[in-house]
PDB file of C-alpha atoms and ligand atoms in Angstrom:
ATOM      1  CA  MET A   1       9.236  -2.891 -12.185  1.00 58.00           C
ATOM      2  CA  VAL A   2      10.938  -3.285  -8.426  1.00 63.00           C
ATOM      3  CA  LEU A   3      12.597   0.143  -8.024  1.00 62.00           C
ATOM      4  CA  THR A   4      16.178  -1.101  -6.291  1.00 59.00           C
ATOM      5  CA  GLY A   5      17.824   1.252  -3.853  1.00 53.00           C
ATOM      6  CA  THR A   6      21.340   2.140  -4.434  1.00 54.00           C
ATOM      7  CA  GLN A   7      22.474   3.552  -0.825  1.00 61.00           C
ATOM      8  CA  ASN A   8      22.676  -0.145   0.818  1.00 71.00           C
ATOM      9  CA  GLU A   9      22.055   1.847   4.146  1.00 79.00           C
ATOM     10  CA  PHE A  10      19.808  -0.359   5.915  1.00 89.00           C
ATOM     11  CA  GLU A  11      18.592  -3.767   5.657  1.00 92.00           C
ATOM     12  CA  LEU A  12      14.937  -5.324   5.498  1.00 96.00           C
ATOM     13  CA  VAL A  13      14.221  -8.555   7.895  1.00 96.00           C
ATOM     14  CA  LYS A  14      11.147  -9.003   6.238  1.00 97.00           C
ATOM     15  CA  PRO A  15       8.823  -7.543   3.639  1.00 98.00           C
ATOM     16  CA  VAL A  16       6.998  -4.121   4.756  1.00 98.00           C
ATOM     17  CA  PHE A  17       3.111  -3.971   3.424  1.00 98.00           C
ATOM     18  CA  PHE A  18       2.072  -0.155   3.570  1.00 98.00           C
ATOM     19  CA  ILE A  19      -1.842  -0.012   3.767  1.00 98.00           C
ATOM     20  CA  GLY A  20      -4.320   2.877   3.746  1.00 98.00           C
ATOM     21  CA  PHE A  21      -6.794   4.526   2.167  1.00 97.00           C
ATOM     22  CA  MET A  22      -6.154   5.459  -1.630  1.00 94.00           C
ATOM     23  CA  GLY A  23      -4.261   8.825  -1.580  1.00 93.00           C
ATOM     24  CA  SER A  24      -3.040   8.432   1.830  1.00 96.00           C
ATOM     25  CA  GLY A  25       0.761   8.551   0.324  1.00 95.00           C
ATOM     26  CA  LYS A  26       1.371   4.641   0.127  1.00 97.00           C
ATOM     27  CA  THR A  27       3.200   4.728  -3.336  1.00 96.00           C
ATOM     28  CA  SER A  28       5.468   7.956  -2.218  1.00 96.00           C
ATOM     29  CA  VAL A  29       6.550   7.419   1.259  1.00 97.00           C
ATOM     30  CA  THR A  30       7.670   3.766  -0.130  1.00 97.00           C
ATOM     31  CA  ARG A  31       9.123   5.545  -3.189  1.00 96.00           C
ATOM     32  CA  HIS A  32      10.763   8.037  -1.026  1.00 97.00           C
ATOM     33  CA  LEU A  33      12.366   5.424   1.001  1.00 96.00           C
ATOM     34  CA  SER A  34      13.538   3.188  -1.719  1.00 95.00           C
ATOM     35  CA  GLU A  35      15.172   6.410  -3.412  1.00 94.00           C
ATOM     36  CA  HIS A  36      16.847   8.004  -0.142  1.00 94.00           C
ATOM     37  CA  HIS A  37      17.330   5.064   2.037  1.00 93.00           C
ATOM     38  CA  GLY A  38      18.545   2.140  -0.887  1.00 92.00           C
ATOM     39  CA  PHE A  39      15.020  -0.030  -0.104  1.00 94.00           C
ATOM     40  CA  ASP A  40      13.860  -2.432  -2.838  1.00 94.00           C
ATOM     41  CA  SER A  41      10.034  -1.187  -3.039  1.00 96.00           C
ATOM     42  CA  ILE A  42       7.454  -2.400  -5.307  1.00 97.00           C
ATOM     43  CA  ASP A  43       3.680  -0.830  -5.753  1.00 97.00           C
ATOM     44  CA  ALA A  44       1.410  -4.053  -5.497  1.00 98.00           C
ATOM     45  CA  ASP A  45      -1.228  -2.207  -8.195  1.00 97.00           C
ATOM     46  CA  ASP A  46       1.739  -1.597 -10.735  1.00 97.00           C
ATOM     47  CA  TYR A  47       2.390  -5.071 -10.391  1.00 98.00           C
ATOM     48  CA  LEU A  48      -0.549  -6.268 -11.151  1.00 98.00           C
ATOM     49  CA  VAL A  49      -1.191  -4.607 -13.997  1.00 98.00           C
ATOM     50  CA  GLN A  50       2.160  -5.243 -15.373  1.00 98.00           C
ATOM     51  CA  GLN A  51       1.310  -9.032 -15.013  1.00 98.00           C
ATOM     52  CA  GLU A  52      -2.266  -9.004 -16.756  1.00 98.00           C
ATOM     53  CA  GLY A  53      -1.227  -6.401 -19.020  1.00 98.00           C
ATOM     54  CA  ARG A  54      -4.318  -4.368 -18.374  1.00 97.00           C
ATOM     55  CA  SER A  55      -5.243  -1.175 -16.758  1.00 96.00           C
ATOM     56  CA  ILE A  56      -7.057  -1.381 -13.149  1.00 96.00           C
ATOM     57  CA  ALA A  57     -10.141   0.389 -15.040  1.00 95.00           C
ATOM     58  CA  ASP A  58     -10.289  -2.216 -17.722  1.00 96.00           C
ATOM     59  CA  ILE A  59     -10.140  -5.112 -14.979  1.00 97.00           C
ATOM     60  CA  PHE A  60     -13.002  -3.598 -13.022  1.00 96.00           C
ATOM     61  CA  GLU A  61     -15.409  -2.847 -15.921  1.00 95.00           C
ATOM     62  CA  ALA A  62     -14.766  -6.222 -17.682  1.00 97.00           C
ATOM     63  CA  ASP A  63     -14.493  -8.654 -15.086  1.00 97.00           C
ATOM     64  CA  GLY A  64     -15.987  -6.812 -11.684  1.00 97.00           C
ATOM     65  CA  GLU A  65     -14.237  -5.943  -8.430  1.00 96.00           C
ATOM     66  CA  SER A  66     -14.191  -9.556  -7.270  1.00 97.00           C
ATOM     67  CA  HIS A  67     -11.773 -10.743 -10.209  1.00 98.00           C
ATOM     68  CA  PHE A  68      -9.863  -7.672  -9.117  1.00 98.00           C
ATOM     69  CA  ARG A  69      -9.457  -9.420  -5.566  1.00 98.00           C
ATOM     70  CA  ASP A  70      -8.777 -12.262  -6.365  1.00 98.00           C
ATOM     71  CA  LEU A  71      -5.926 -11.315  -8.977  1.00 98.00           C
ATOM     72  CA  GLU A  72      -4.533  -8.864  -5.883  1.00 98.00           C
ATOM     73  CA  THR A  73      -4.420 -11.785  -3.351  1.00 98.00           C
ATOM     74  CA  ARG A  74      -2.459 -14.057  -6.103  1.00 98.00           C
ATOM     75  CA  TYR A  75      -0.142 -11.198  -6.320  1.00 98.00           C
ATOM     76  CA  LEU A  76       0.193 -10.113  -2.722  1.00 98.00           C
ATOM     77  CA  ARG A  77       1.104 -13.712  -2.194  1.00 98.00           C
ATOM     78  CA  GLU A  78       4.108 -13.651  -4.825  1.00 97.00           C
ATOM     79  CA  LEU A  79       5.049 -10.295  -3.673  1.00 97.00           C
ATOM     80  CA  ALA A  80       5.465 -11.799   0.357  1.00 97.00           C
ATOM     81  CA  GLN A  81       8.112 -14.294  -0.899  1.00 95.00           C
ATOM     82  CA  GLY A  82      11.244 -13.701  -2.462  1.00 88.00           C
ATOM     83  CA  SER A  83      13.544 -10.509  -1.100  1.00 93.00           C
ATOM     84  CA  PRO A  84      11.962  -8.516   1.546  1.00 96.00           C
ATOM     85  CA  LYS A  85      11.073  -5.461   0.013  1.00 96.00           C
ATOM     86  CA  LEU A  86       8.509  -2.425   0.649  1.00 98.00           C
ATOM     87  CA  VAL A  87       5.218  -3.126  -0.485  1.00 98.00           C
ATOM     88  CA  SER A  88       2.881  -0.236  -1.243  1.00 98.00           C
ATOM     89  CA  CYS A  89      -0.686  -2.198  -1.609  1.00 98.00           C
ATOM     90  CA  GLY A  90      -3.876  -1.222  -2.905  1.00 97.00           C
ATOM     91  CA  GLY A  91      -6.238   1.057  -0.749  1.00 97.00           C
ATOM     92  CA  GLY A  92      -8.739  -2.375  -0.676  1.00 97.00           C
ATOM     93  CA  VAL A  93      -6.332  -4.970   0.532  1.00 98.00           C
ATOM     94  CA  VAL A  94      -7.495  -5.206   3.792  1.00 98.00           C
ATOM     95  CA  THR A  95     -11.250  -6.167   2.368  1.00 97.00           C
ATOM     96  CA  ARG A  96     -10.227  -9.736   1.873  1.00 97.00           C
ATOM     97  CA  PRO A  97      -9.017 -11.008   6.092  1.00 97.00           C
ATOM     98  CA  GLU A  98      -6.814 -14.130   3.701  1.00 98.00           C
ATOM     99  CA  ASN A  99      -5.219 -11.280   2.516  1.00 98.00           C
ATOM    100  CA  VAL A 100      -4.289  -9.705   6.186  1.00 98.00           C
ATOM    101  CA  HIS A 101      -3.254 -12.798   7.143  1.00 98.00           C
ATOM    102  CA  ILE A 102      -0.930 -12.963   3.931  1.00 98.00           C
ATOM    103  CA  MET A 103       0.863  -9.709   5.408  1.00 98.00           C
ATOM    104  CA  ARG A 104       0.580 -10.418   9.070  1.00 98.00           C
ATOM    105  CA  ASP A 105       2.155 -13.683   8.683  1.00 97.00           C
ATOM    106  CA  SER A 106       5.262 -12.572   6.361  1.00 97.00           C
ATOM    107  CA  GLY A 107       5.793  -9.143   7.006  1.00 98.00           C
ATOM    108  CA  PHE A 108       5.208  -6.084   8.684  1.00 98.00           C
ATOM    109  CA  VAL A 109       2.235  -3.989   8.152  1.00 98.00           C
ATOM    110  CA  VAL A 110       2.336   0.129   8.213  1.00 98.00           C
ATOM    111  CA  TYR A 111      -0.761   1.932   8.401  1.00 98.00           C
ATOM    112  CA  LEU A 112      -0.771   5.525   6.908  1.00 98.00           C
ATOM    113  CA  HIS A 113      -3.635   6.950   8.040  1.00 98.00           C
ATOM    114  CA  THR A 114      -5.611  10.046   5.885  1.00 97.00           C
ATOM    115  CA  THR A 115      -8.831  11.313   6.007  1.00 97.00           C
ATOM    116  CA  ALA A 116     -11.546  11.521   3.332  1.00 95.00           C
ATOM    117  CA  GLU A 117     -11.039  14.982   2.962  1.00 94.00           C
ATOM    118  CA  GLU A 118      -7.056  14.791   2.339  1.00 93.00           C
ATOM    119  CA  SER A 119      -7.176  11.666   0.214  1.00 92.00           C
ATOM    120  CA  SER A 120      -9.948  13.697  -2.068  1.00 89.00           C
ATOM    121  CA  ALA A 121      -7.383  17.016  -2.428  1.00 88.00           C
ATOM    122  CA  ARG A 122      -4.285  14.535  -3.103  1.00 86.00           C
ATOM    123  CA  ILE A 123      -6.636  12.832  -6.138  1.00 83.00           C
ATOM    124  CA  PRO A 124      -7.583  15.419  -8.478  1.00 72.00           C
ATOM    125  CA  ASP A 125      -8.106  12.897 -11.428  1.00 77.00           C
ATOM    126  CA  SER A 126      -9.979   9.496  -9.819  1.00 76.00           C
ATOM    127  CA  SER A 127     -10.209   8.051 -13.513  1.00 78.00           C
ATOM    128  CA  THR A 128      -7.397   5.233 -12.603  1.00 82.00           C
ATOM    129  CA  ARG A 129      -9.492   4.221  -9.470  1.00 86.00           C
ATOM    130  CA  PRO A 130     -12.999   2.868 -10.461  1.00 83.00           C
ATOM    131  CA  LEU A 131     -13.591   3.097  -6.506  1.00 87.00           C
ATOM    132  CA  PHE A 132     -12.931   6.733  -5.839  1.00 86.00           C
ATOM    133  CA  LYS A 133     -16.431   8.567  -6.929  1.00 83.00           C
ATOM    134  CA  ASP A 134     -16.396  11.593  -4.846  1.00 87.00           C
ATOM    135  CA  LEU A 135     -16.136  12.861  -1.161  1.00 89.00           C
ATOM    136  CA  ASN A 136     -18.984  11.674   0.387  1.00 91.00           C
ATOM    137  CA  ASN A 137     -17.998   8.062  -1.290  1.00 91.00           C
ATOM    138  CA  ALA A 138     -14.705   8.647   0.291  1.00 93.00           C
ATOM    139  CA  ARG A 139     -15.941   9.266   3.699  1.00 95.00           C
ATOM    140  CA  ASP A 140     -18.139   5.941   3.710  1.00 96.00           C
ATOM    141  CA  LEU A 141     -15.863   3.815   2.293  1.00 96.00           C
ATOM    142  CA  LEU A 142     -13.082   4.962   4.583  1.00 97.00           C
ATOM    143  CA  ALA A 143     -15.261   4.725   7.501  1.00 97.00           C
ATOM    144  CA  GLN A 144     -16.152   0.965   6.482  1.00 97.00           C
ATOM    145  CA  ARG A 145     -12.427   0.296   6.255  1.00 98.00           C
ATOM    146  CA  GLU A 146     -11.152   2.323   8.956  1.00 98.00           C
ATOM    147  CA  PRO A 147     -11.658  -0.770  11.230  1.00 98.00           C
ATOM    148  CA  SER A 148      -9.577  -3.185   9.259  1.00 98.00           C
ATOM    149  CA  TYR A 149      -6.467  -1.033   8.910  1.00 98.00           C
ATOM    150  CA  ILE A 150      -6.440  -0.625  12.181  1.00 98.00           C
ATOM    151  CA  GLU A 151      -6.383  -4.374  12.583  1.00 98.00           C
ATOM    152  CA  ALA A 152      -4.159  -5.092  10.237  1.00 98.00           C
ATOM    153  CA  ALA A 153      -1.302  -3.033  11.195  1.00 98.00           C
ATOM    154  CA  ASP A 154       1.501  -3.260  13.310  1.00 98.00           C
ATOM    155  CA  VAL A 155       1.756   0.659  13.544  1.00 98.00           C
ATOM    156  CA  GLN A 156       0.093   3.768  11.979  1.00 98.00           C
ATOM    157  CA  ILE A 157       1.672   6.984  11.143  1.00 98.00           C
ATOM    158  CA  ASP A 158      -0.489   9.834  10.880  1.00 98.00           C
ATOM    159  CA  THR A 159      -0.123  11.752   7.106  1.00 97.00           C
ATOM    160  CA  VAL A 160      -2.724  14.238   7.628  1.00 96.00           C
ATOM    161  CA  GLY A 161      -1.061  17.530   6.694  1.00 94.00           C
ATOM    162  CA  ARG A 162       2.335  16.369   6.581  1.00 96.00           C
ATOM    163  CA  SER A 163       5.379  16.064   3.542  1.00 96.00           C
ATOM    164  CA  VAL A 164       6.196  12.665   2.346  1.00 97.00           C
ATOM    165  CA  PRO A 165       9.854  13.600   3.630  1.00 97.00           C
ATOM    166  CA  ASP A 166       8.314  13.637   7.547  1.00 98.00           C
ATOM    167  CA  ILE A 167       5.875  10.666   6.976  1.00 98.00           C
ATOM    168  CA  ALA A 168       9.306   8.706   5.704  1.00 98.00           C
ATOM    169  CA  ALA A 169      11.225   9.681   8.579  1.00 97.00           C
ATOM    170  CA  GLU A 170       8.774   8.770  11.140  1.00 98.00           C
ATOM    171  CA  THR A 171       7.957   5.505   9.030  1.00 98.00           C
ATOM    172  CA  LEU A 172      11.579   4.536   9.202  1.00 97.00           C
ATOM    173  CA  GLY A 173      12.363   5.103  12.778  1.00 97.00           C
ATOM    174  CA  ALA A 174       9.257   2.656  13.458  1.00 98.00           C
ATOM    175  CA  LEU A 175      10.674   0.196  11.504  1.00 98.00           C
ATOM    176  CA  ARG A 176      13.810   0.436  13.141  1.00 96.00           C
ATOM    177  CA  GLY A 177      12.087   0.398  16.413  1.00 97.00           C
ATOM    178  CA  ALA A 178      10.808  -2.210  15.457  1.00 97.00           C
ATOM    179  CA  GLY A 179      13.618  -4.177  14.472  1.00 97.00           C
ATOM    180  CA  VAL A 180      12.141  -4.691  10.664  1.00 97.00           C
ATOM    181  CA  VAL A 181      15.041  -2.672   9.458  1.00 96.00           C
ATOM    182  CA  THR A 182      18.803  -3.185  10.669  1.00 93.00           C
ATOM    183  CA  ALA A 183      21.754  -1.175   9.852  1.00 88.00           C
ATOM    184  CA  ARG A 184      23.961  -2.524   7.879  1.00 81.00           C
TER     185      ARG A 184
HETATM  186  C1  LIG B 201      -8.478   0.625  -4.741  1.00 66.45           C
HETATM  187  C2  LIG B 201      -7.372   1.687  -4.457  1.00 66.45           C
HETATM  188  C3  LIG B 201      -6.405   1.416  -5.581  1.00 66.45           C
HETATM  189  C4  LIG B 201      -6.767   0.252  -6.209  1.00 66.45           C
HETATM  190  C5  LIG B 201      -8.202   0.064  -6.865  1.00 66.45           C
HETATM  191  C6  LIG B 201      -9.226  -0.319  -5.368  1.00 66.45           C
HETATM  192  C7  LIG B 201      -9.345   0.788  -3.300  1.00 66.45           C
HETATM  193  O1  LIG B 201      -5.109   1.766  -5.208  1.00 66.45           O
HETATM  194  O2  LIG B 201      -6.214  -1.081  -5.845  1.00 66.45           O
HETATM  195  O3  LIG B 201      -8.475   0.887  -7.436  1.00 66.45           O
HETATM  196  O4  LIG B 201     -10.218  -0.646  -3.260  1.00 66.45           O
HETATM  197  O5  LIG B 201      -9.377   1.250  -2.339  1.00 66.45           O
HETATM  198  P1  LIG B 201      -4.765   2.756  -4.373  1.00 66.45           P
HETATM  199  O6  LIG B 201      -4.721   2.499  -2.842  1.00 66.45           O
HETATM  200  O7  LIG B 201      -3.186   2.561  -4.571  1.00 66.45           O
HETATM  201  O8  LIG B 201      -5.218   3.711  -4.976  1.00 66.45           O
END
């Protein structure tokens, strides 16, 4: 399920991990960068679901969050290896310090910042996200995680009120500026 870019305009020097709260646009932005600029990209949750053969909601329900987090770490380690790609991570990836080490040791970390209000508006159907309940819960969870997102990130991009192409353009500029992306 790796999206393979076709334009080969740029080259990735190392993997780039996109972190941020549910609904911050990680998947849309990585997909946009893949489709428009030729980067290989993958959604870490989709990869986990594909490998396990069941949905995230099913994993949470049958085995609990802690088991889901174990799987998340296992597959994150796999995605950090191999040819460099854009990796869109699940919103809770920073809850385990081990995951932050994996991302920072192997690649570059982009934090897509959003607010609980915006994220709630972007997630009209939360049935596939066991940890997204309502606006109040989103506010609490985001406040709890925000310091970890900031600490894990090499760069932070604000997404509030902005379009995916706009966010993707700023991200690409930041990646080029940091030398993580080079022109072919
Ligand atoms: C989670 C976010 C989800 C998914 C799982 C747990 C979280 O990913 O990994 O439901 O703890 O914030 P998205 O951020 O892609 O929705």
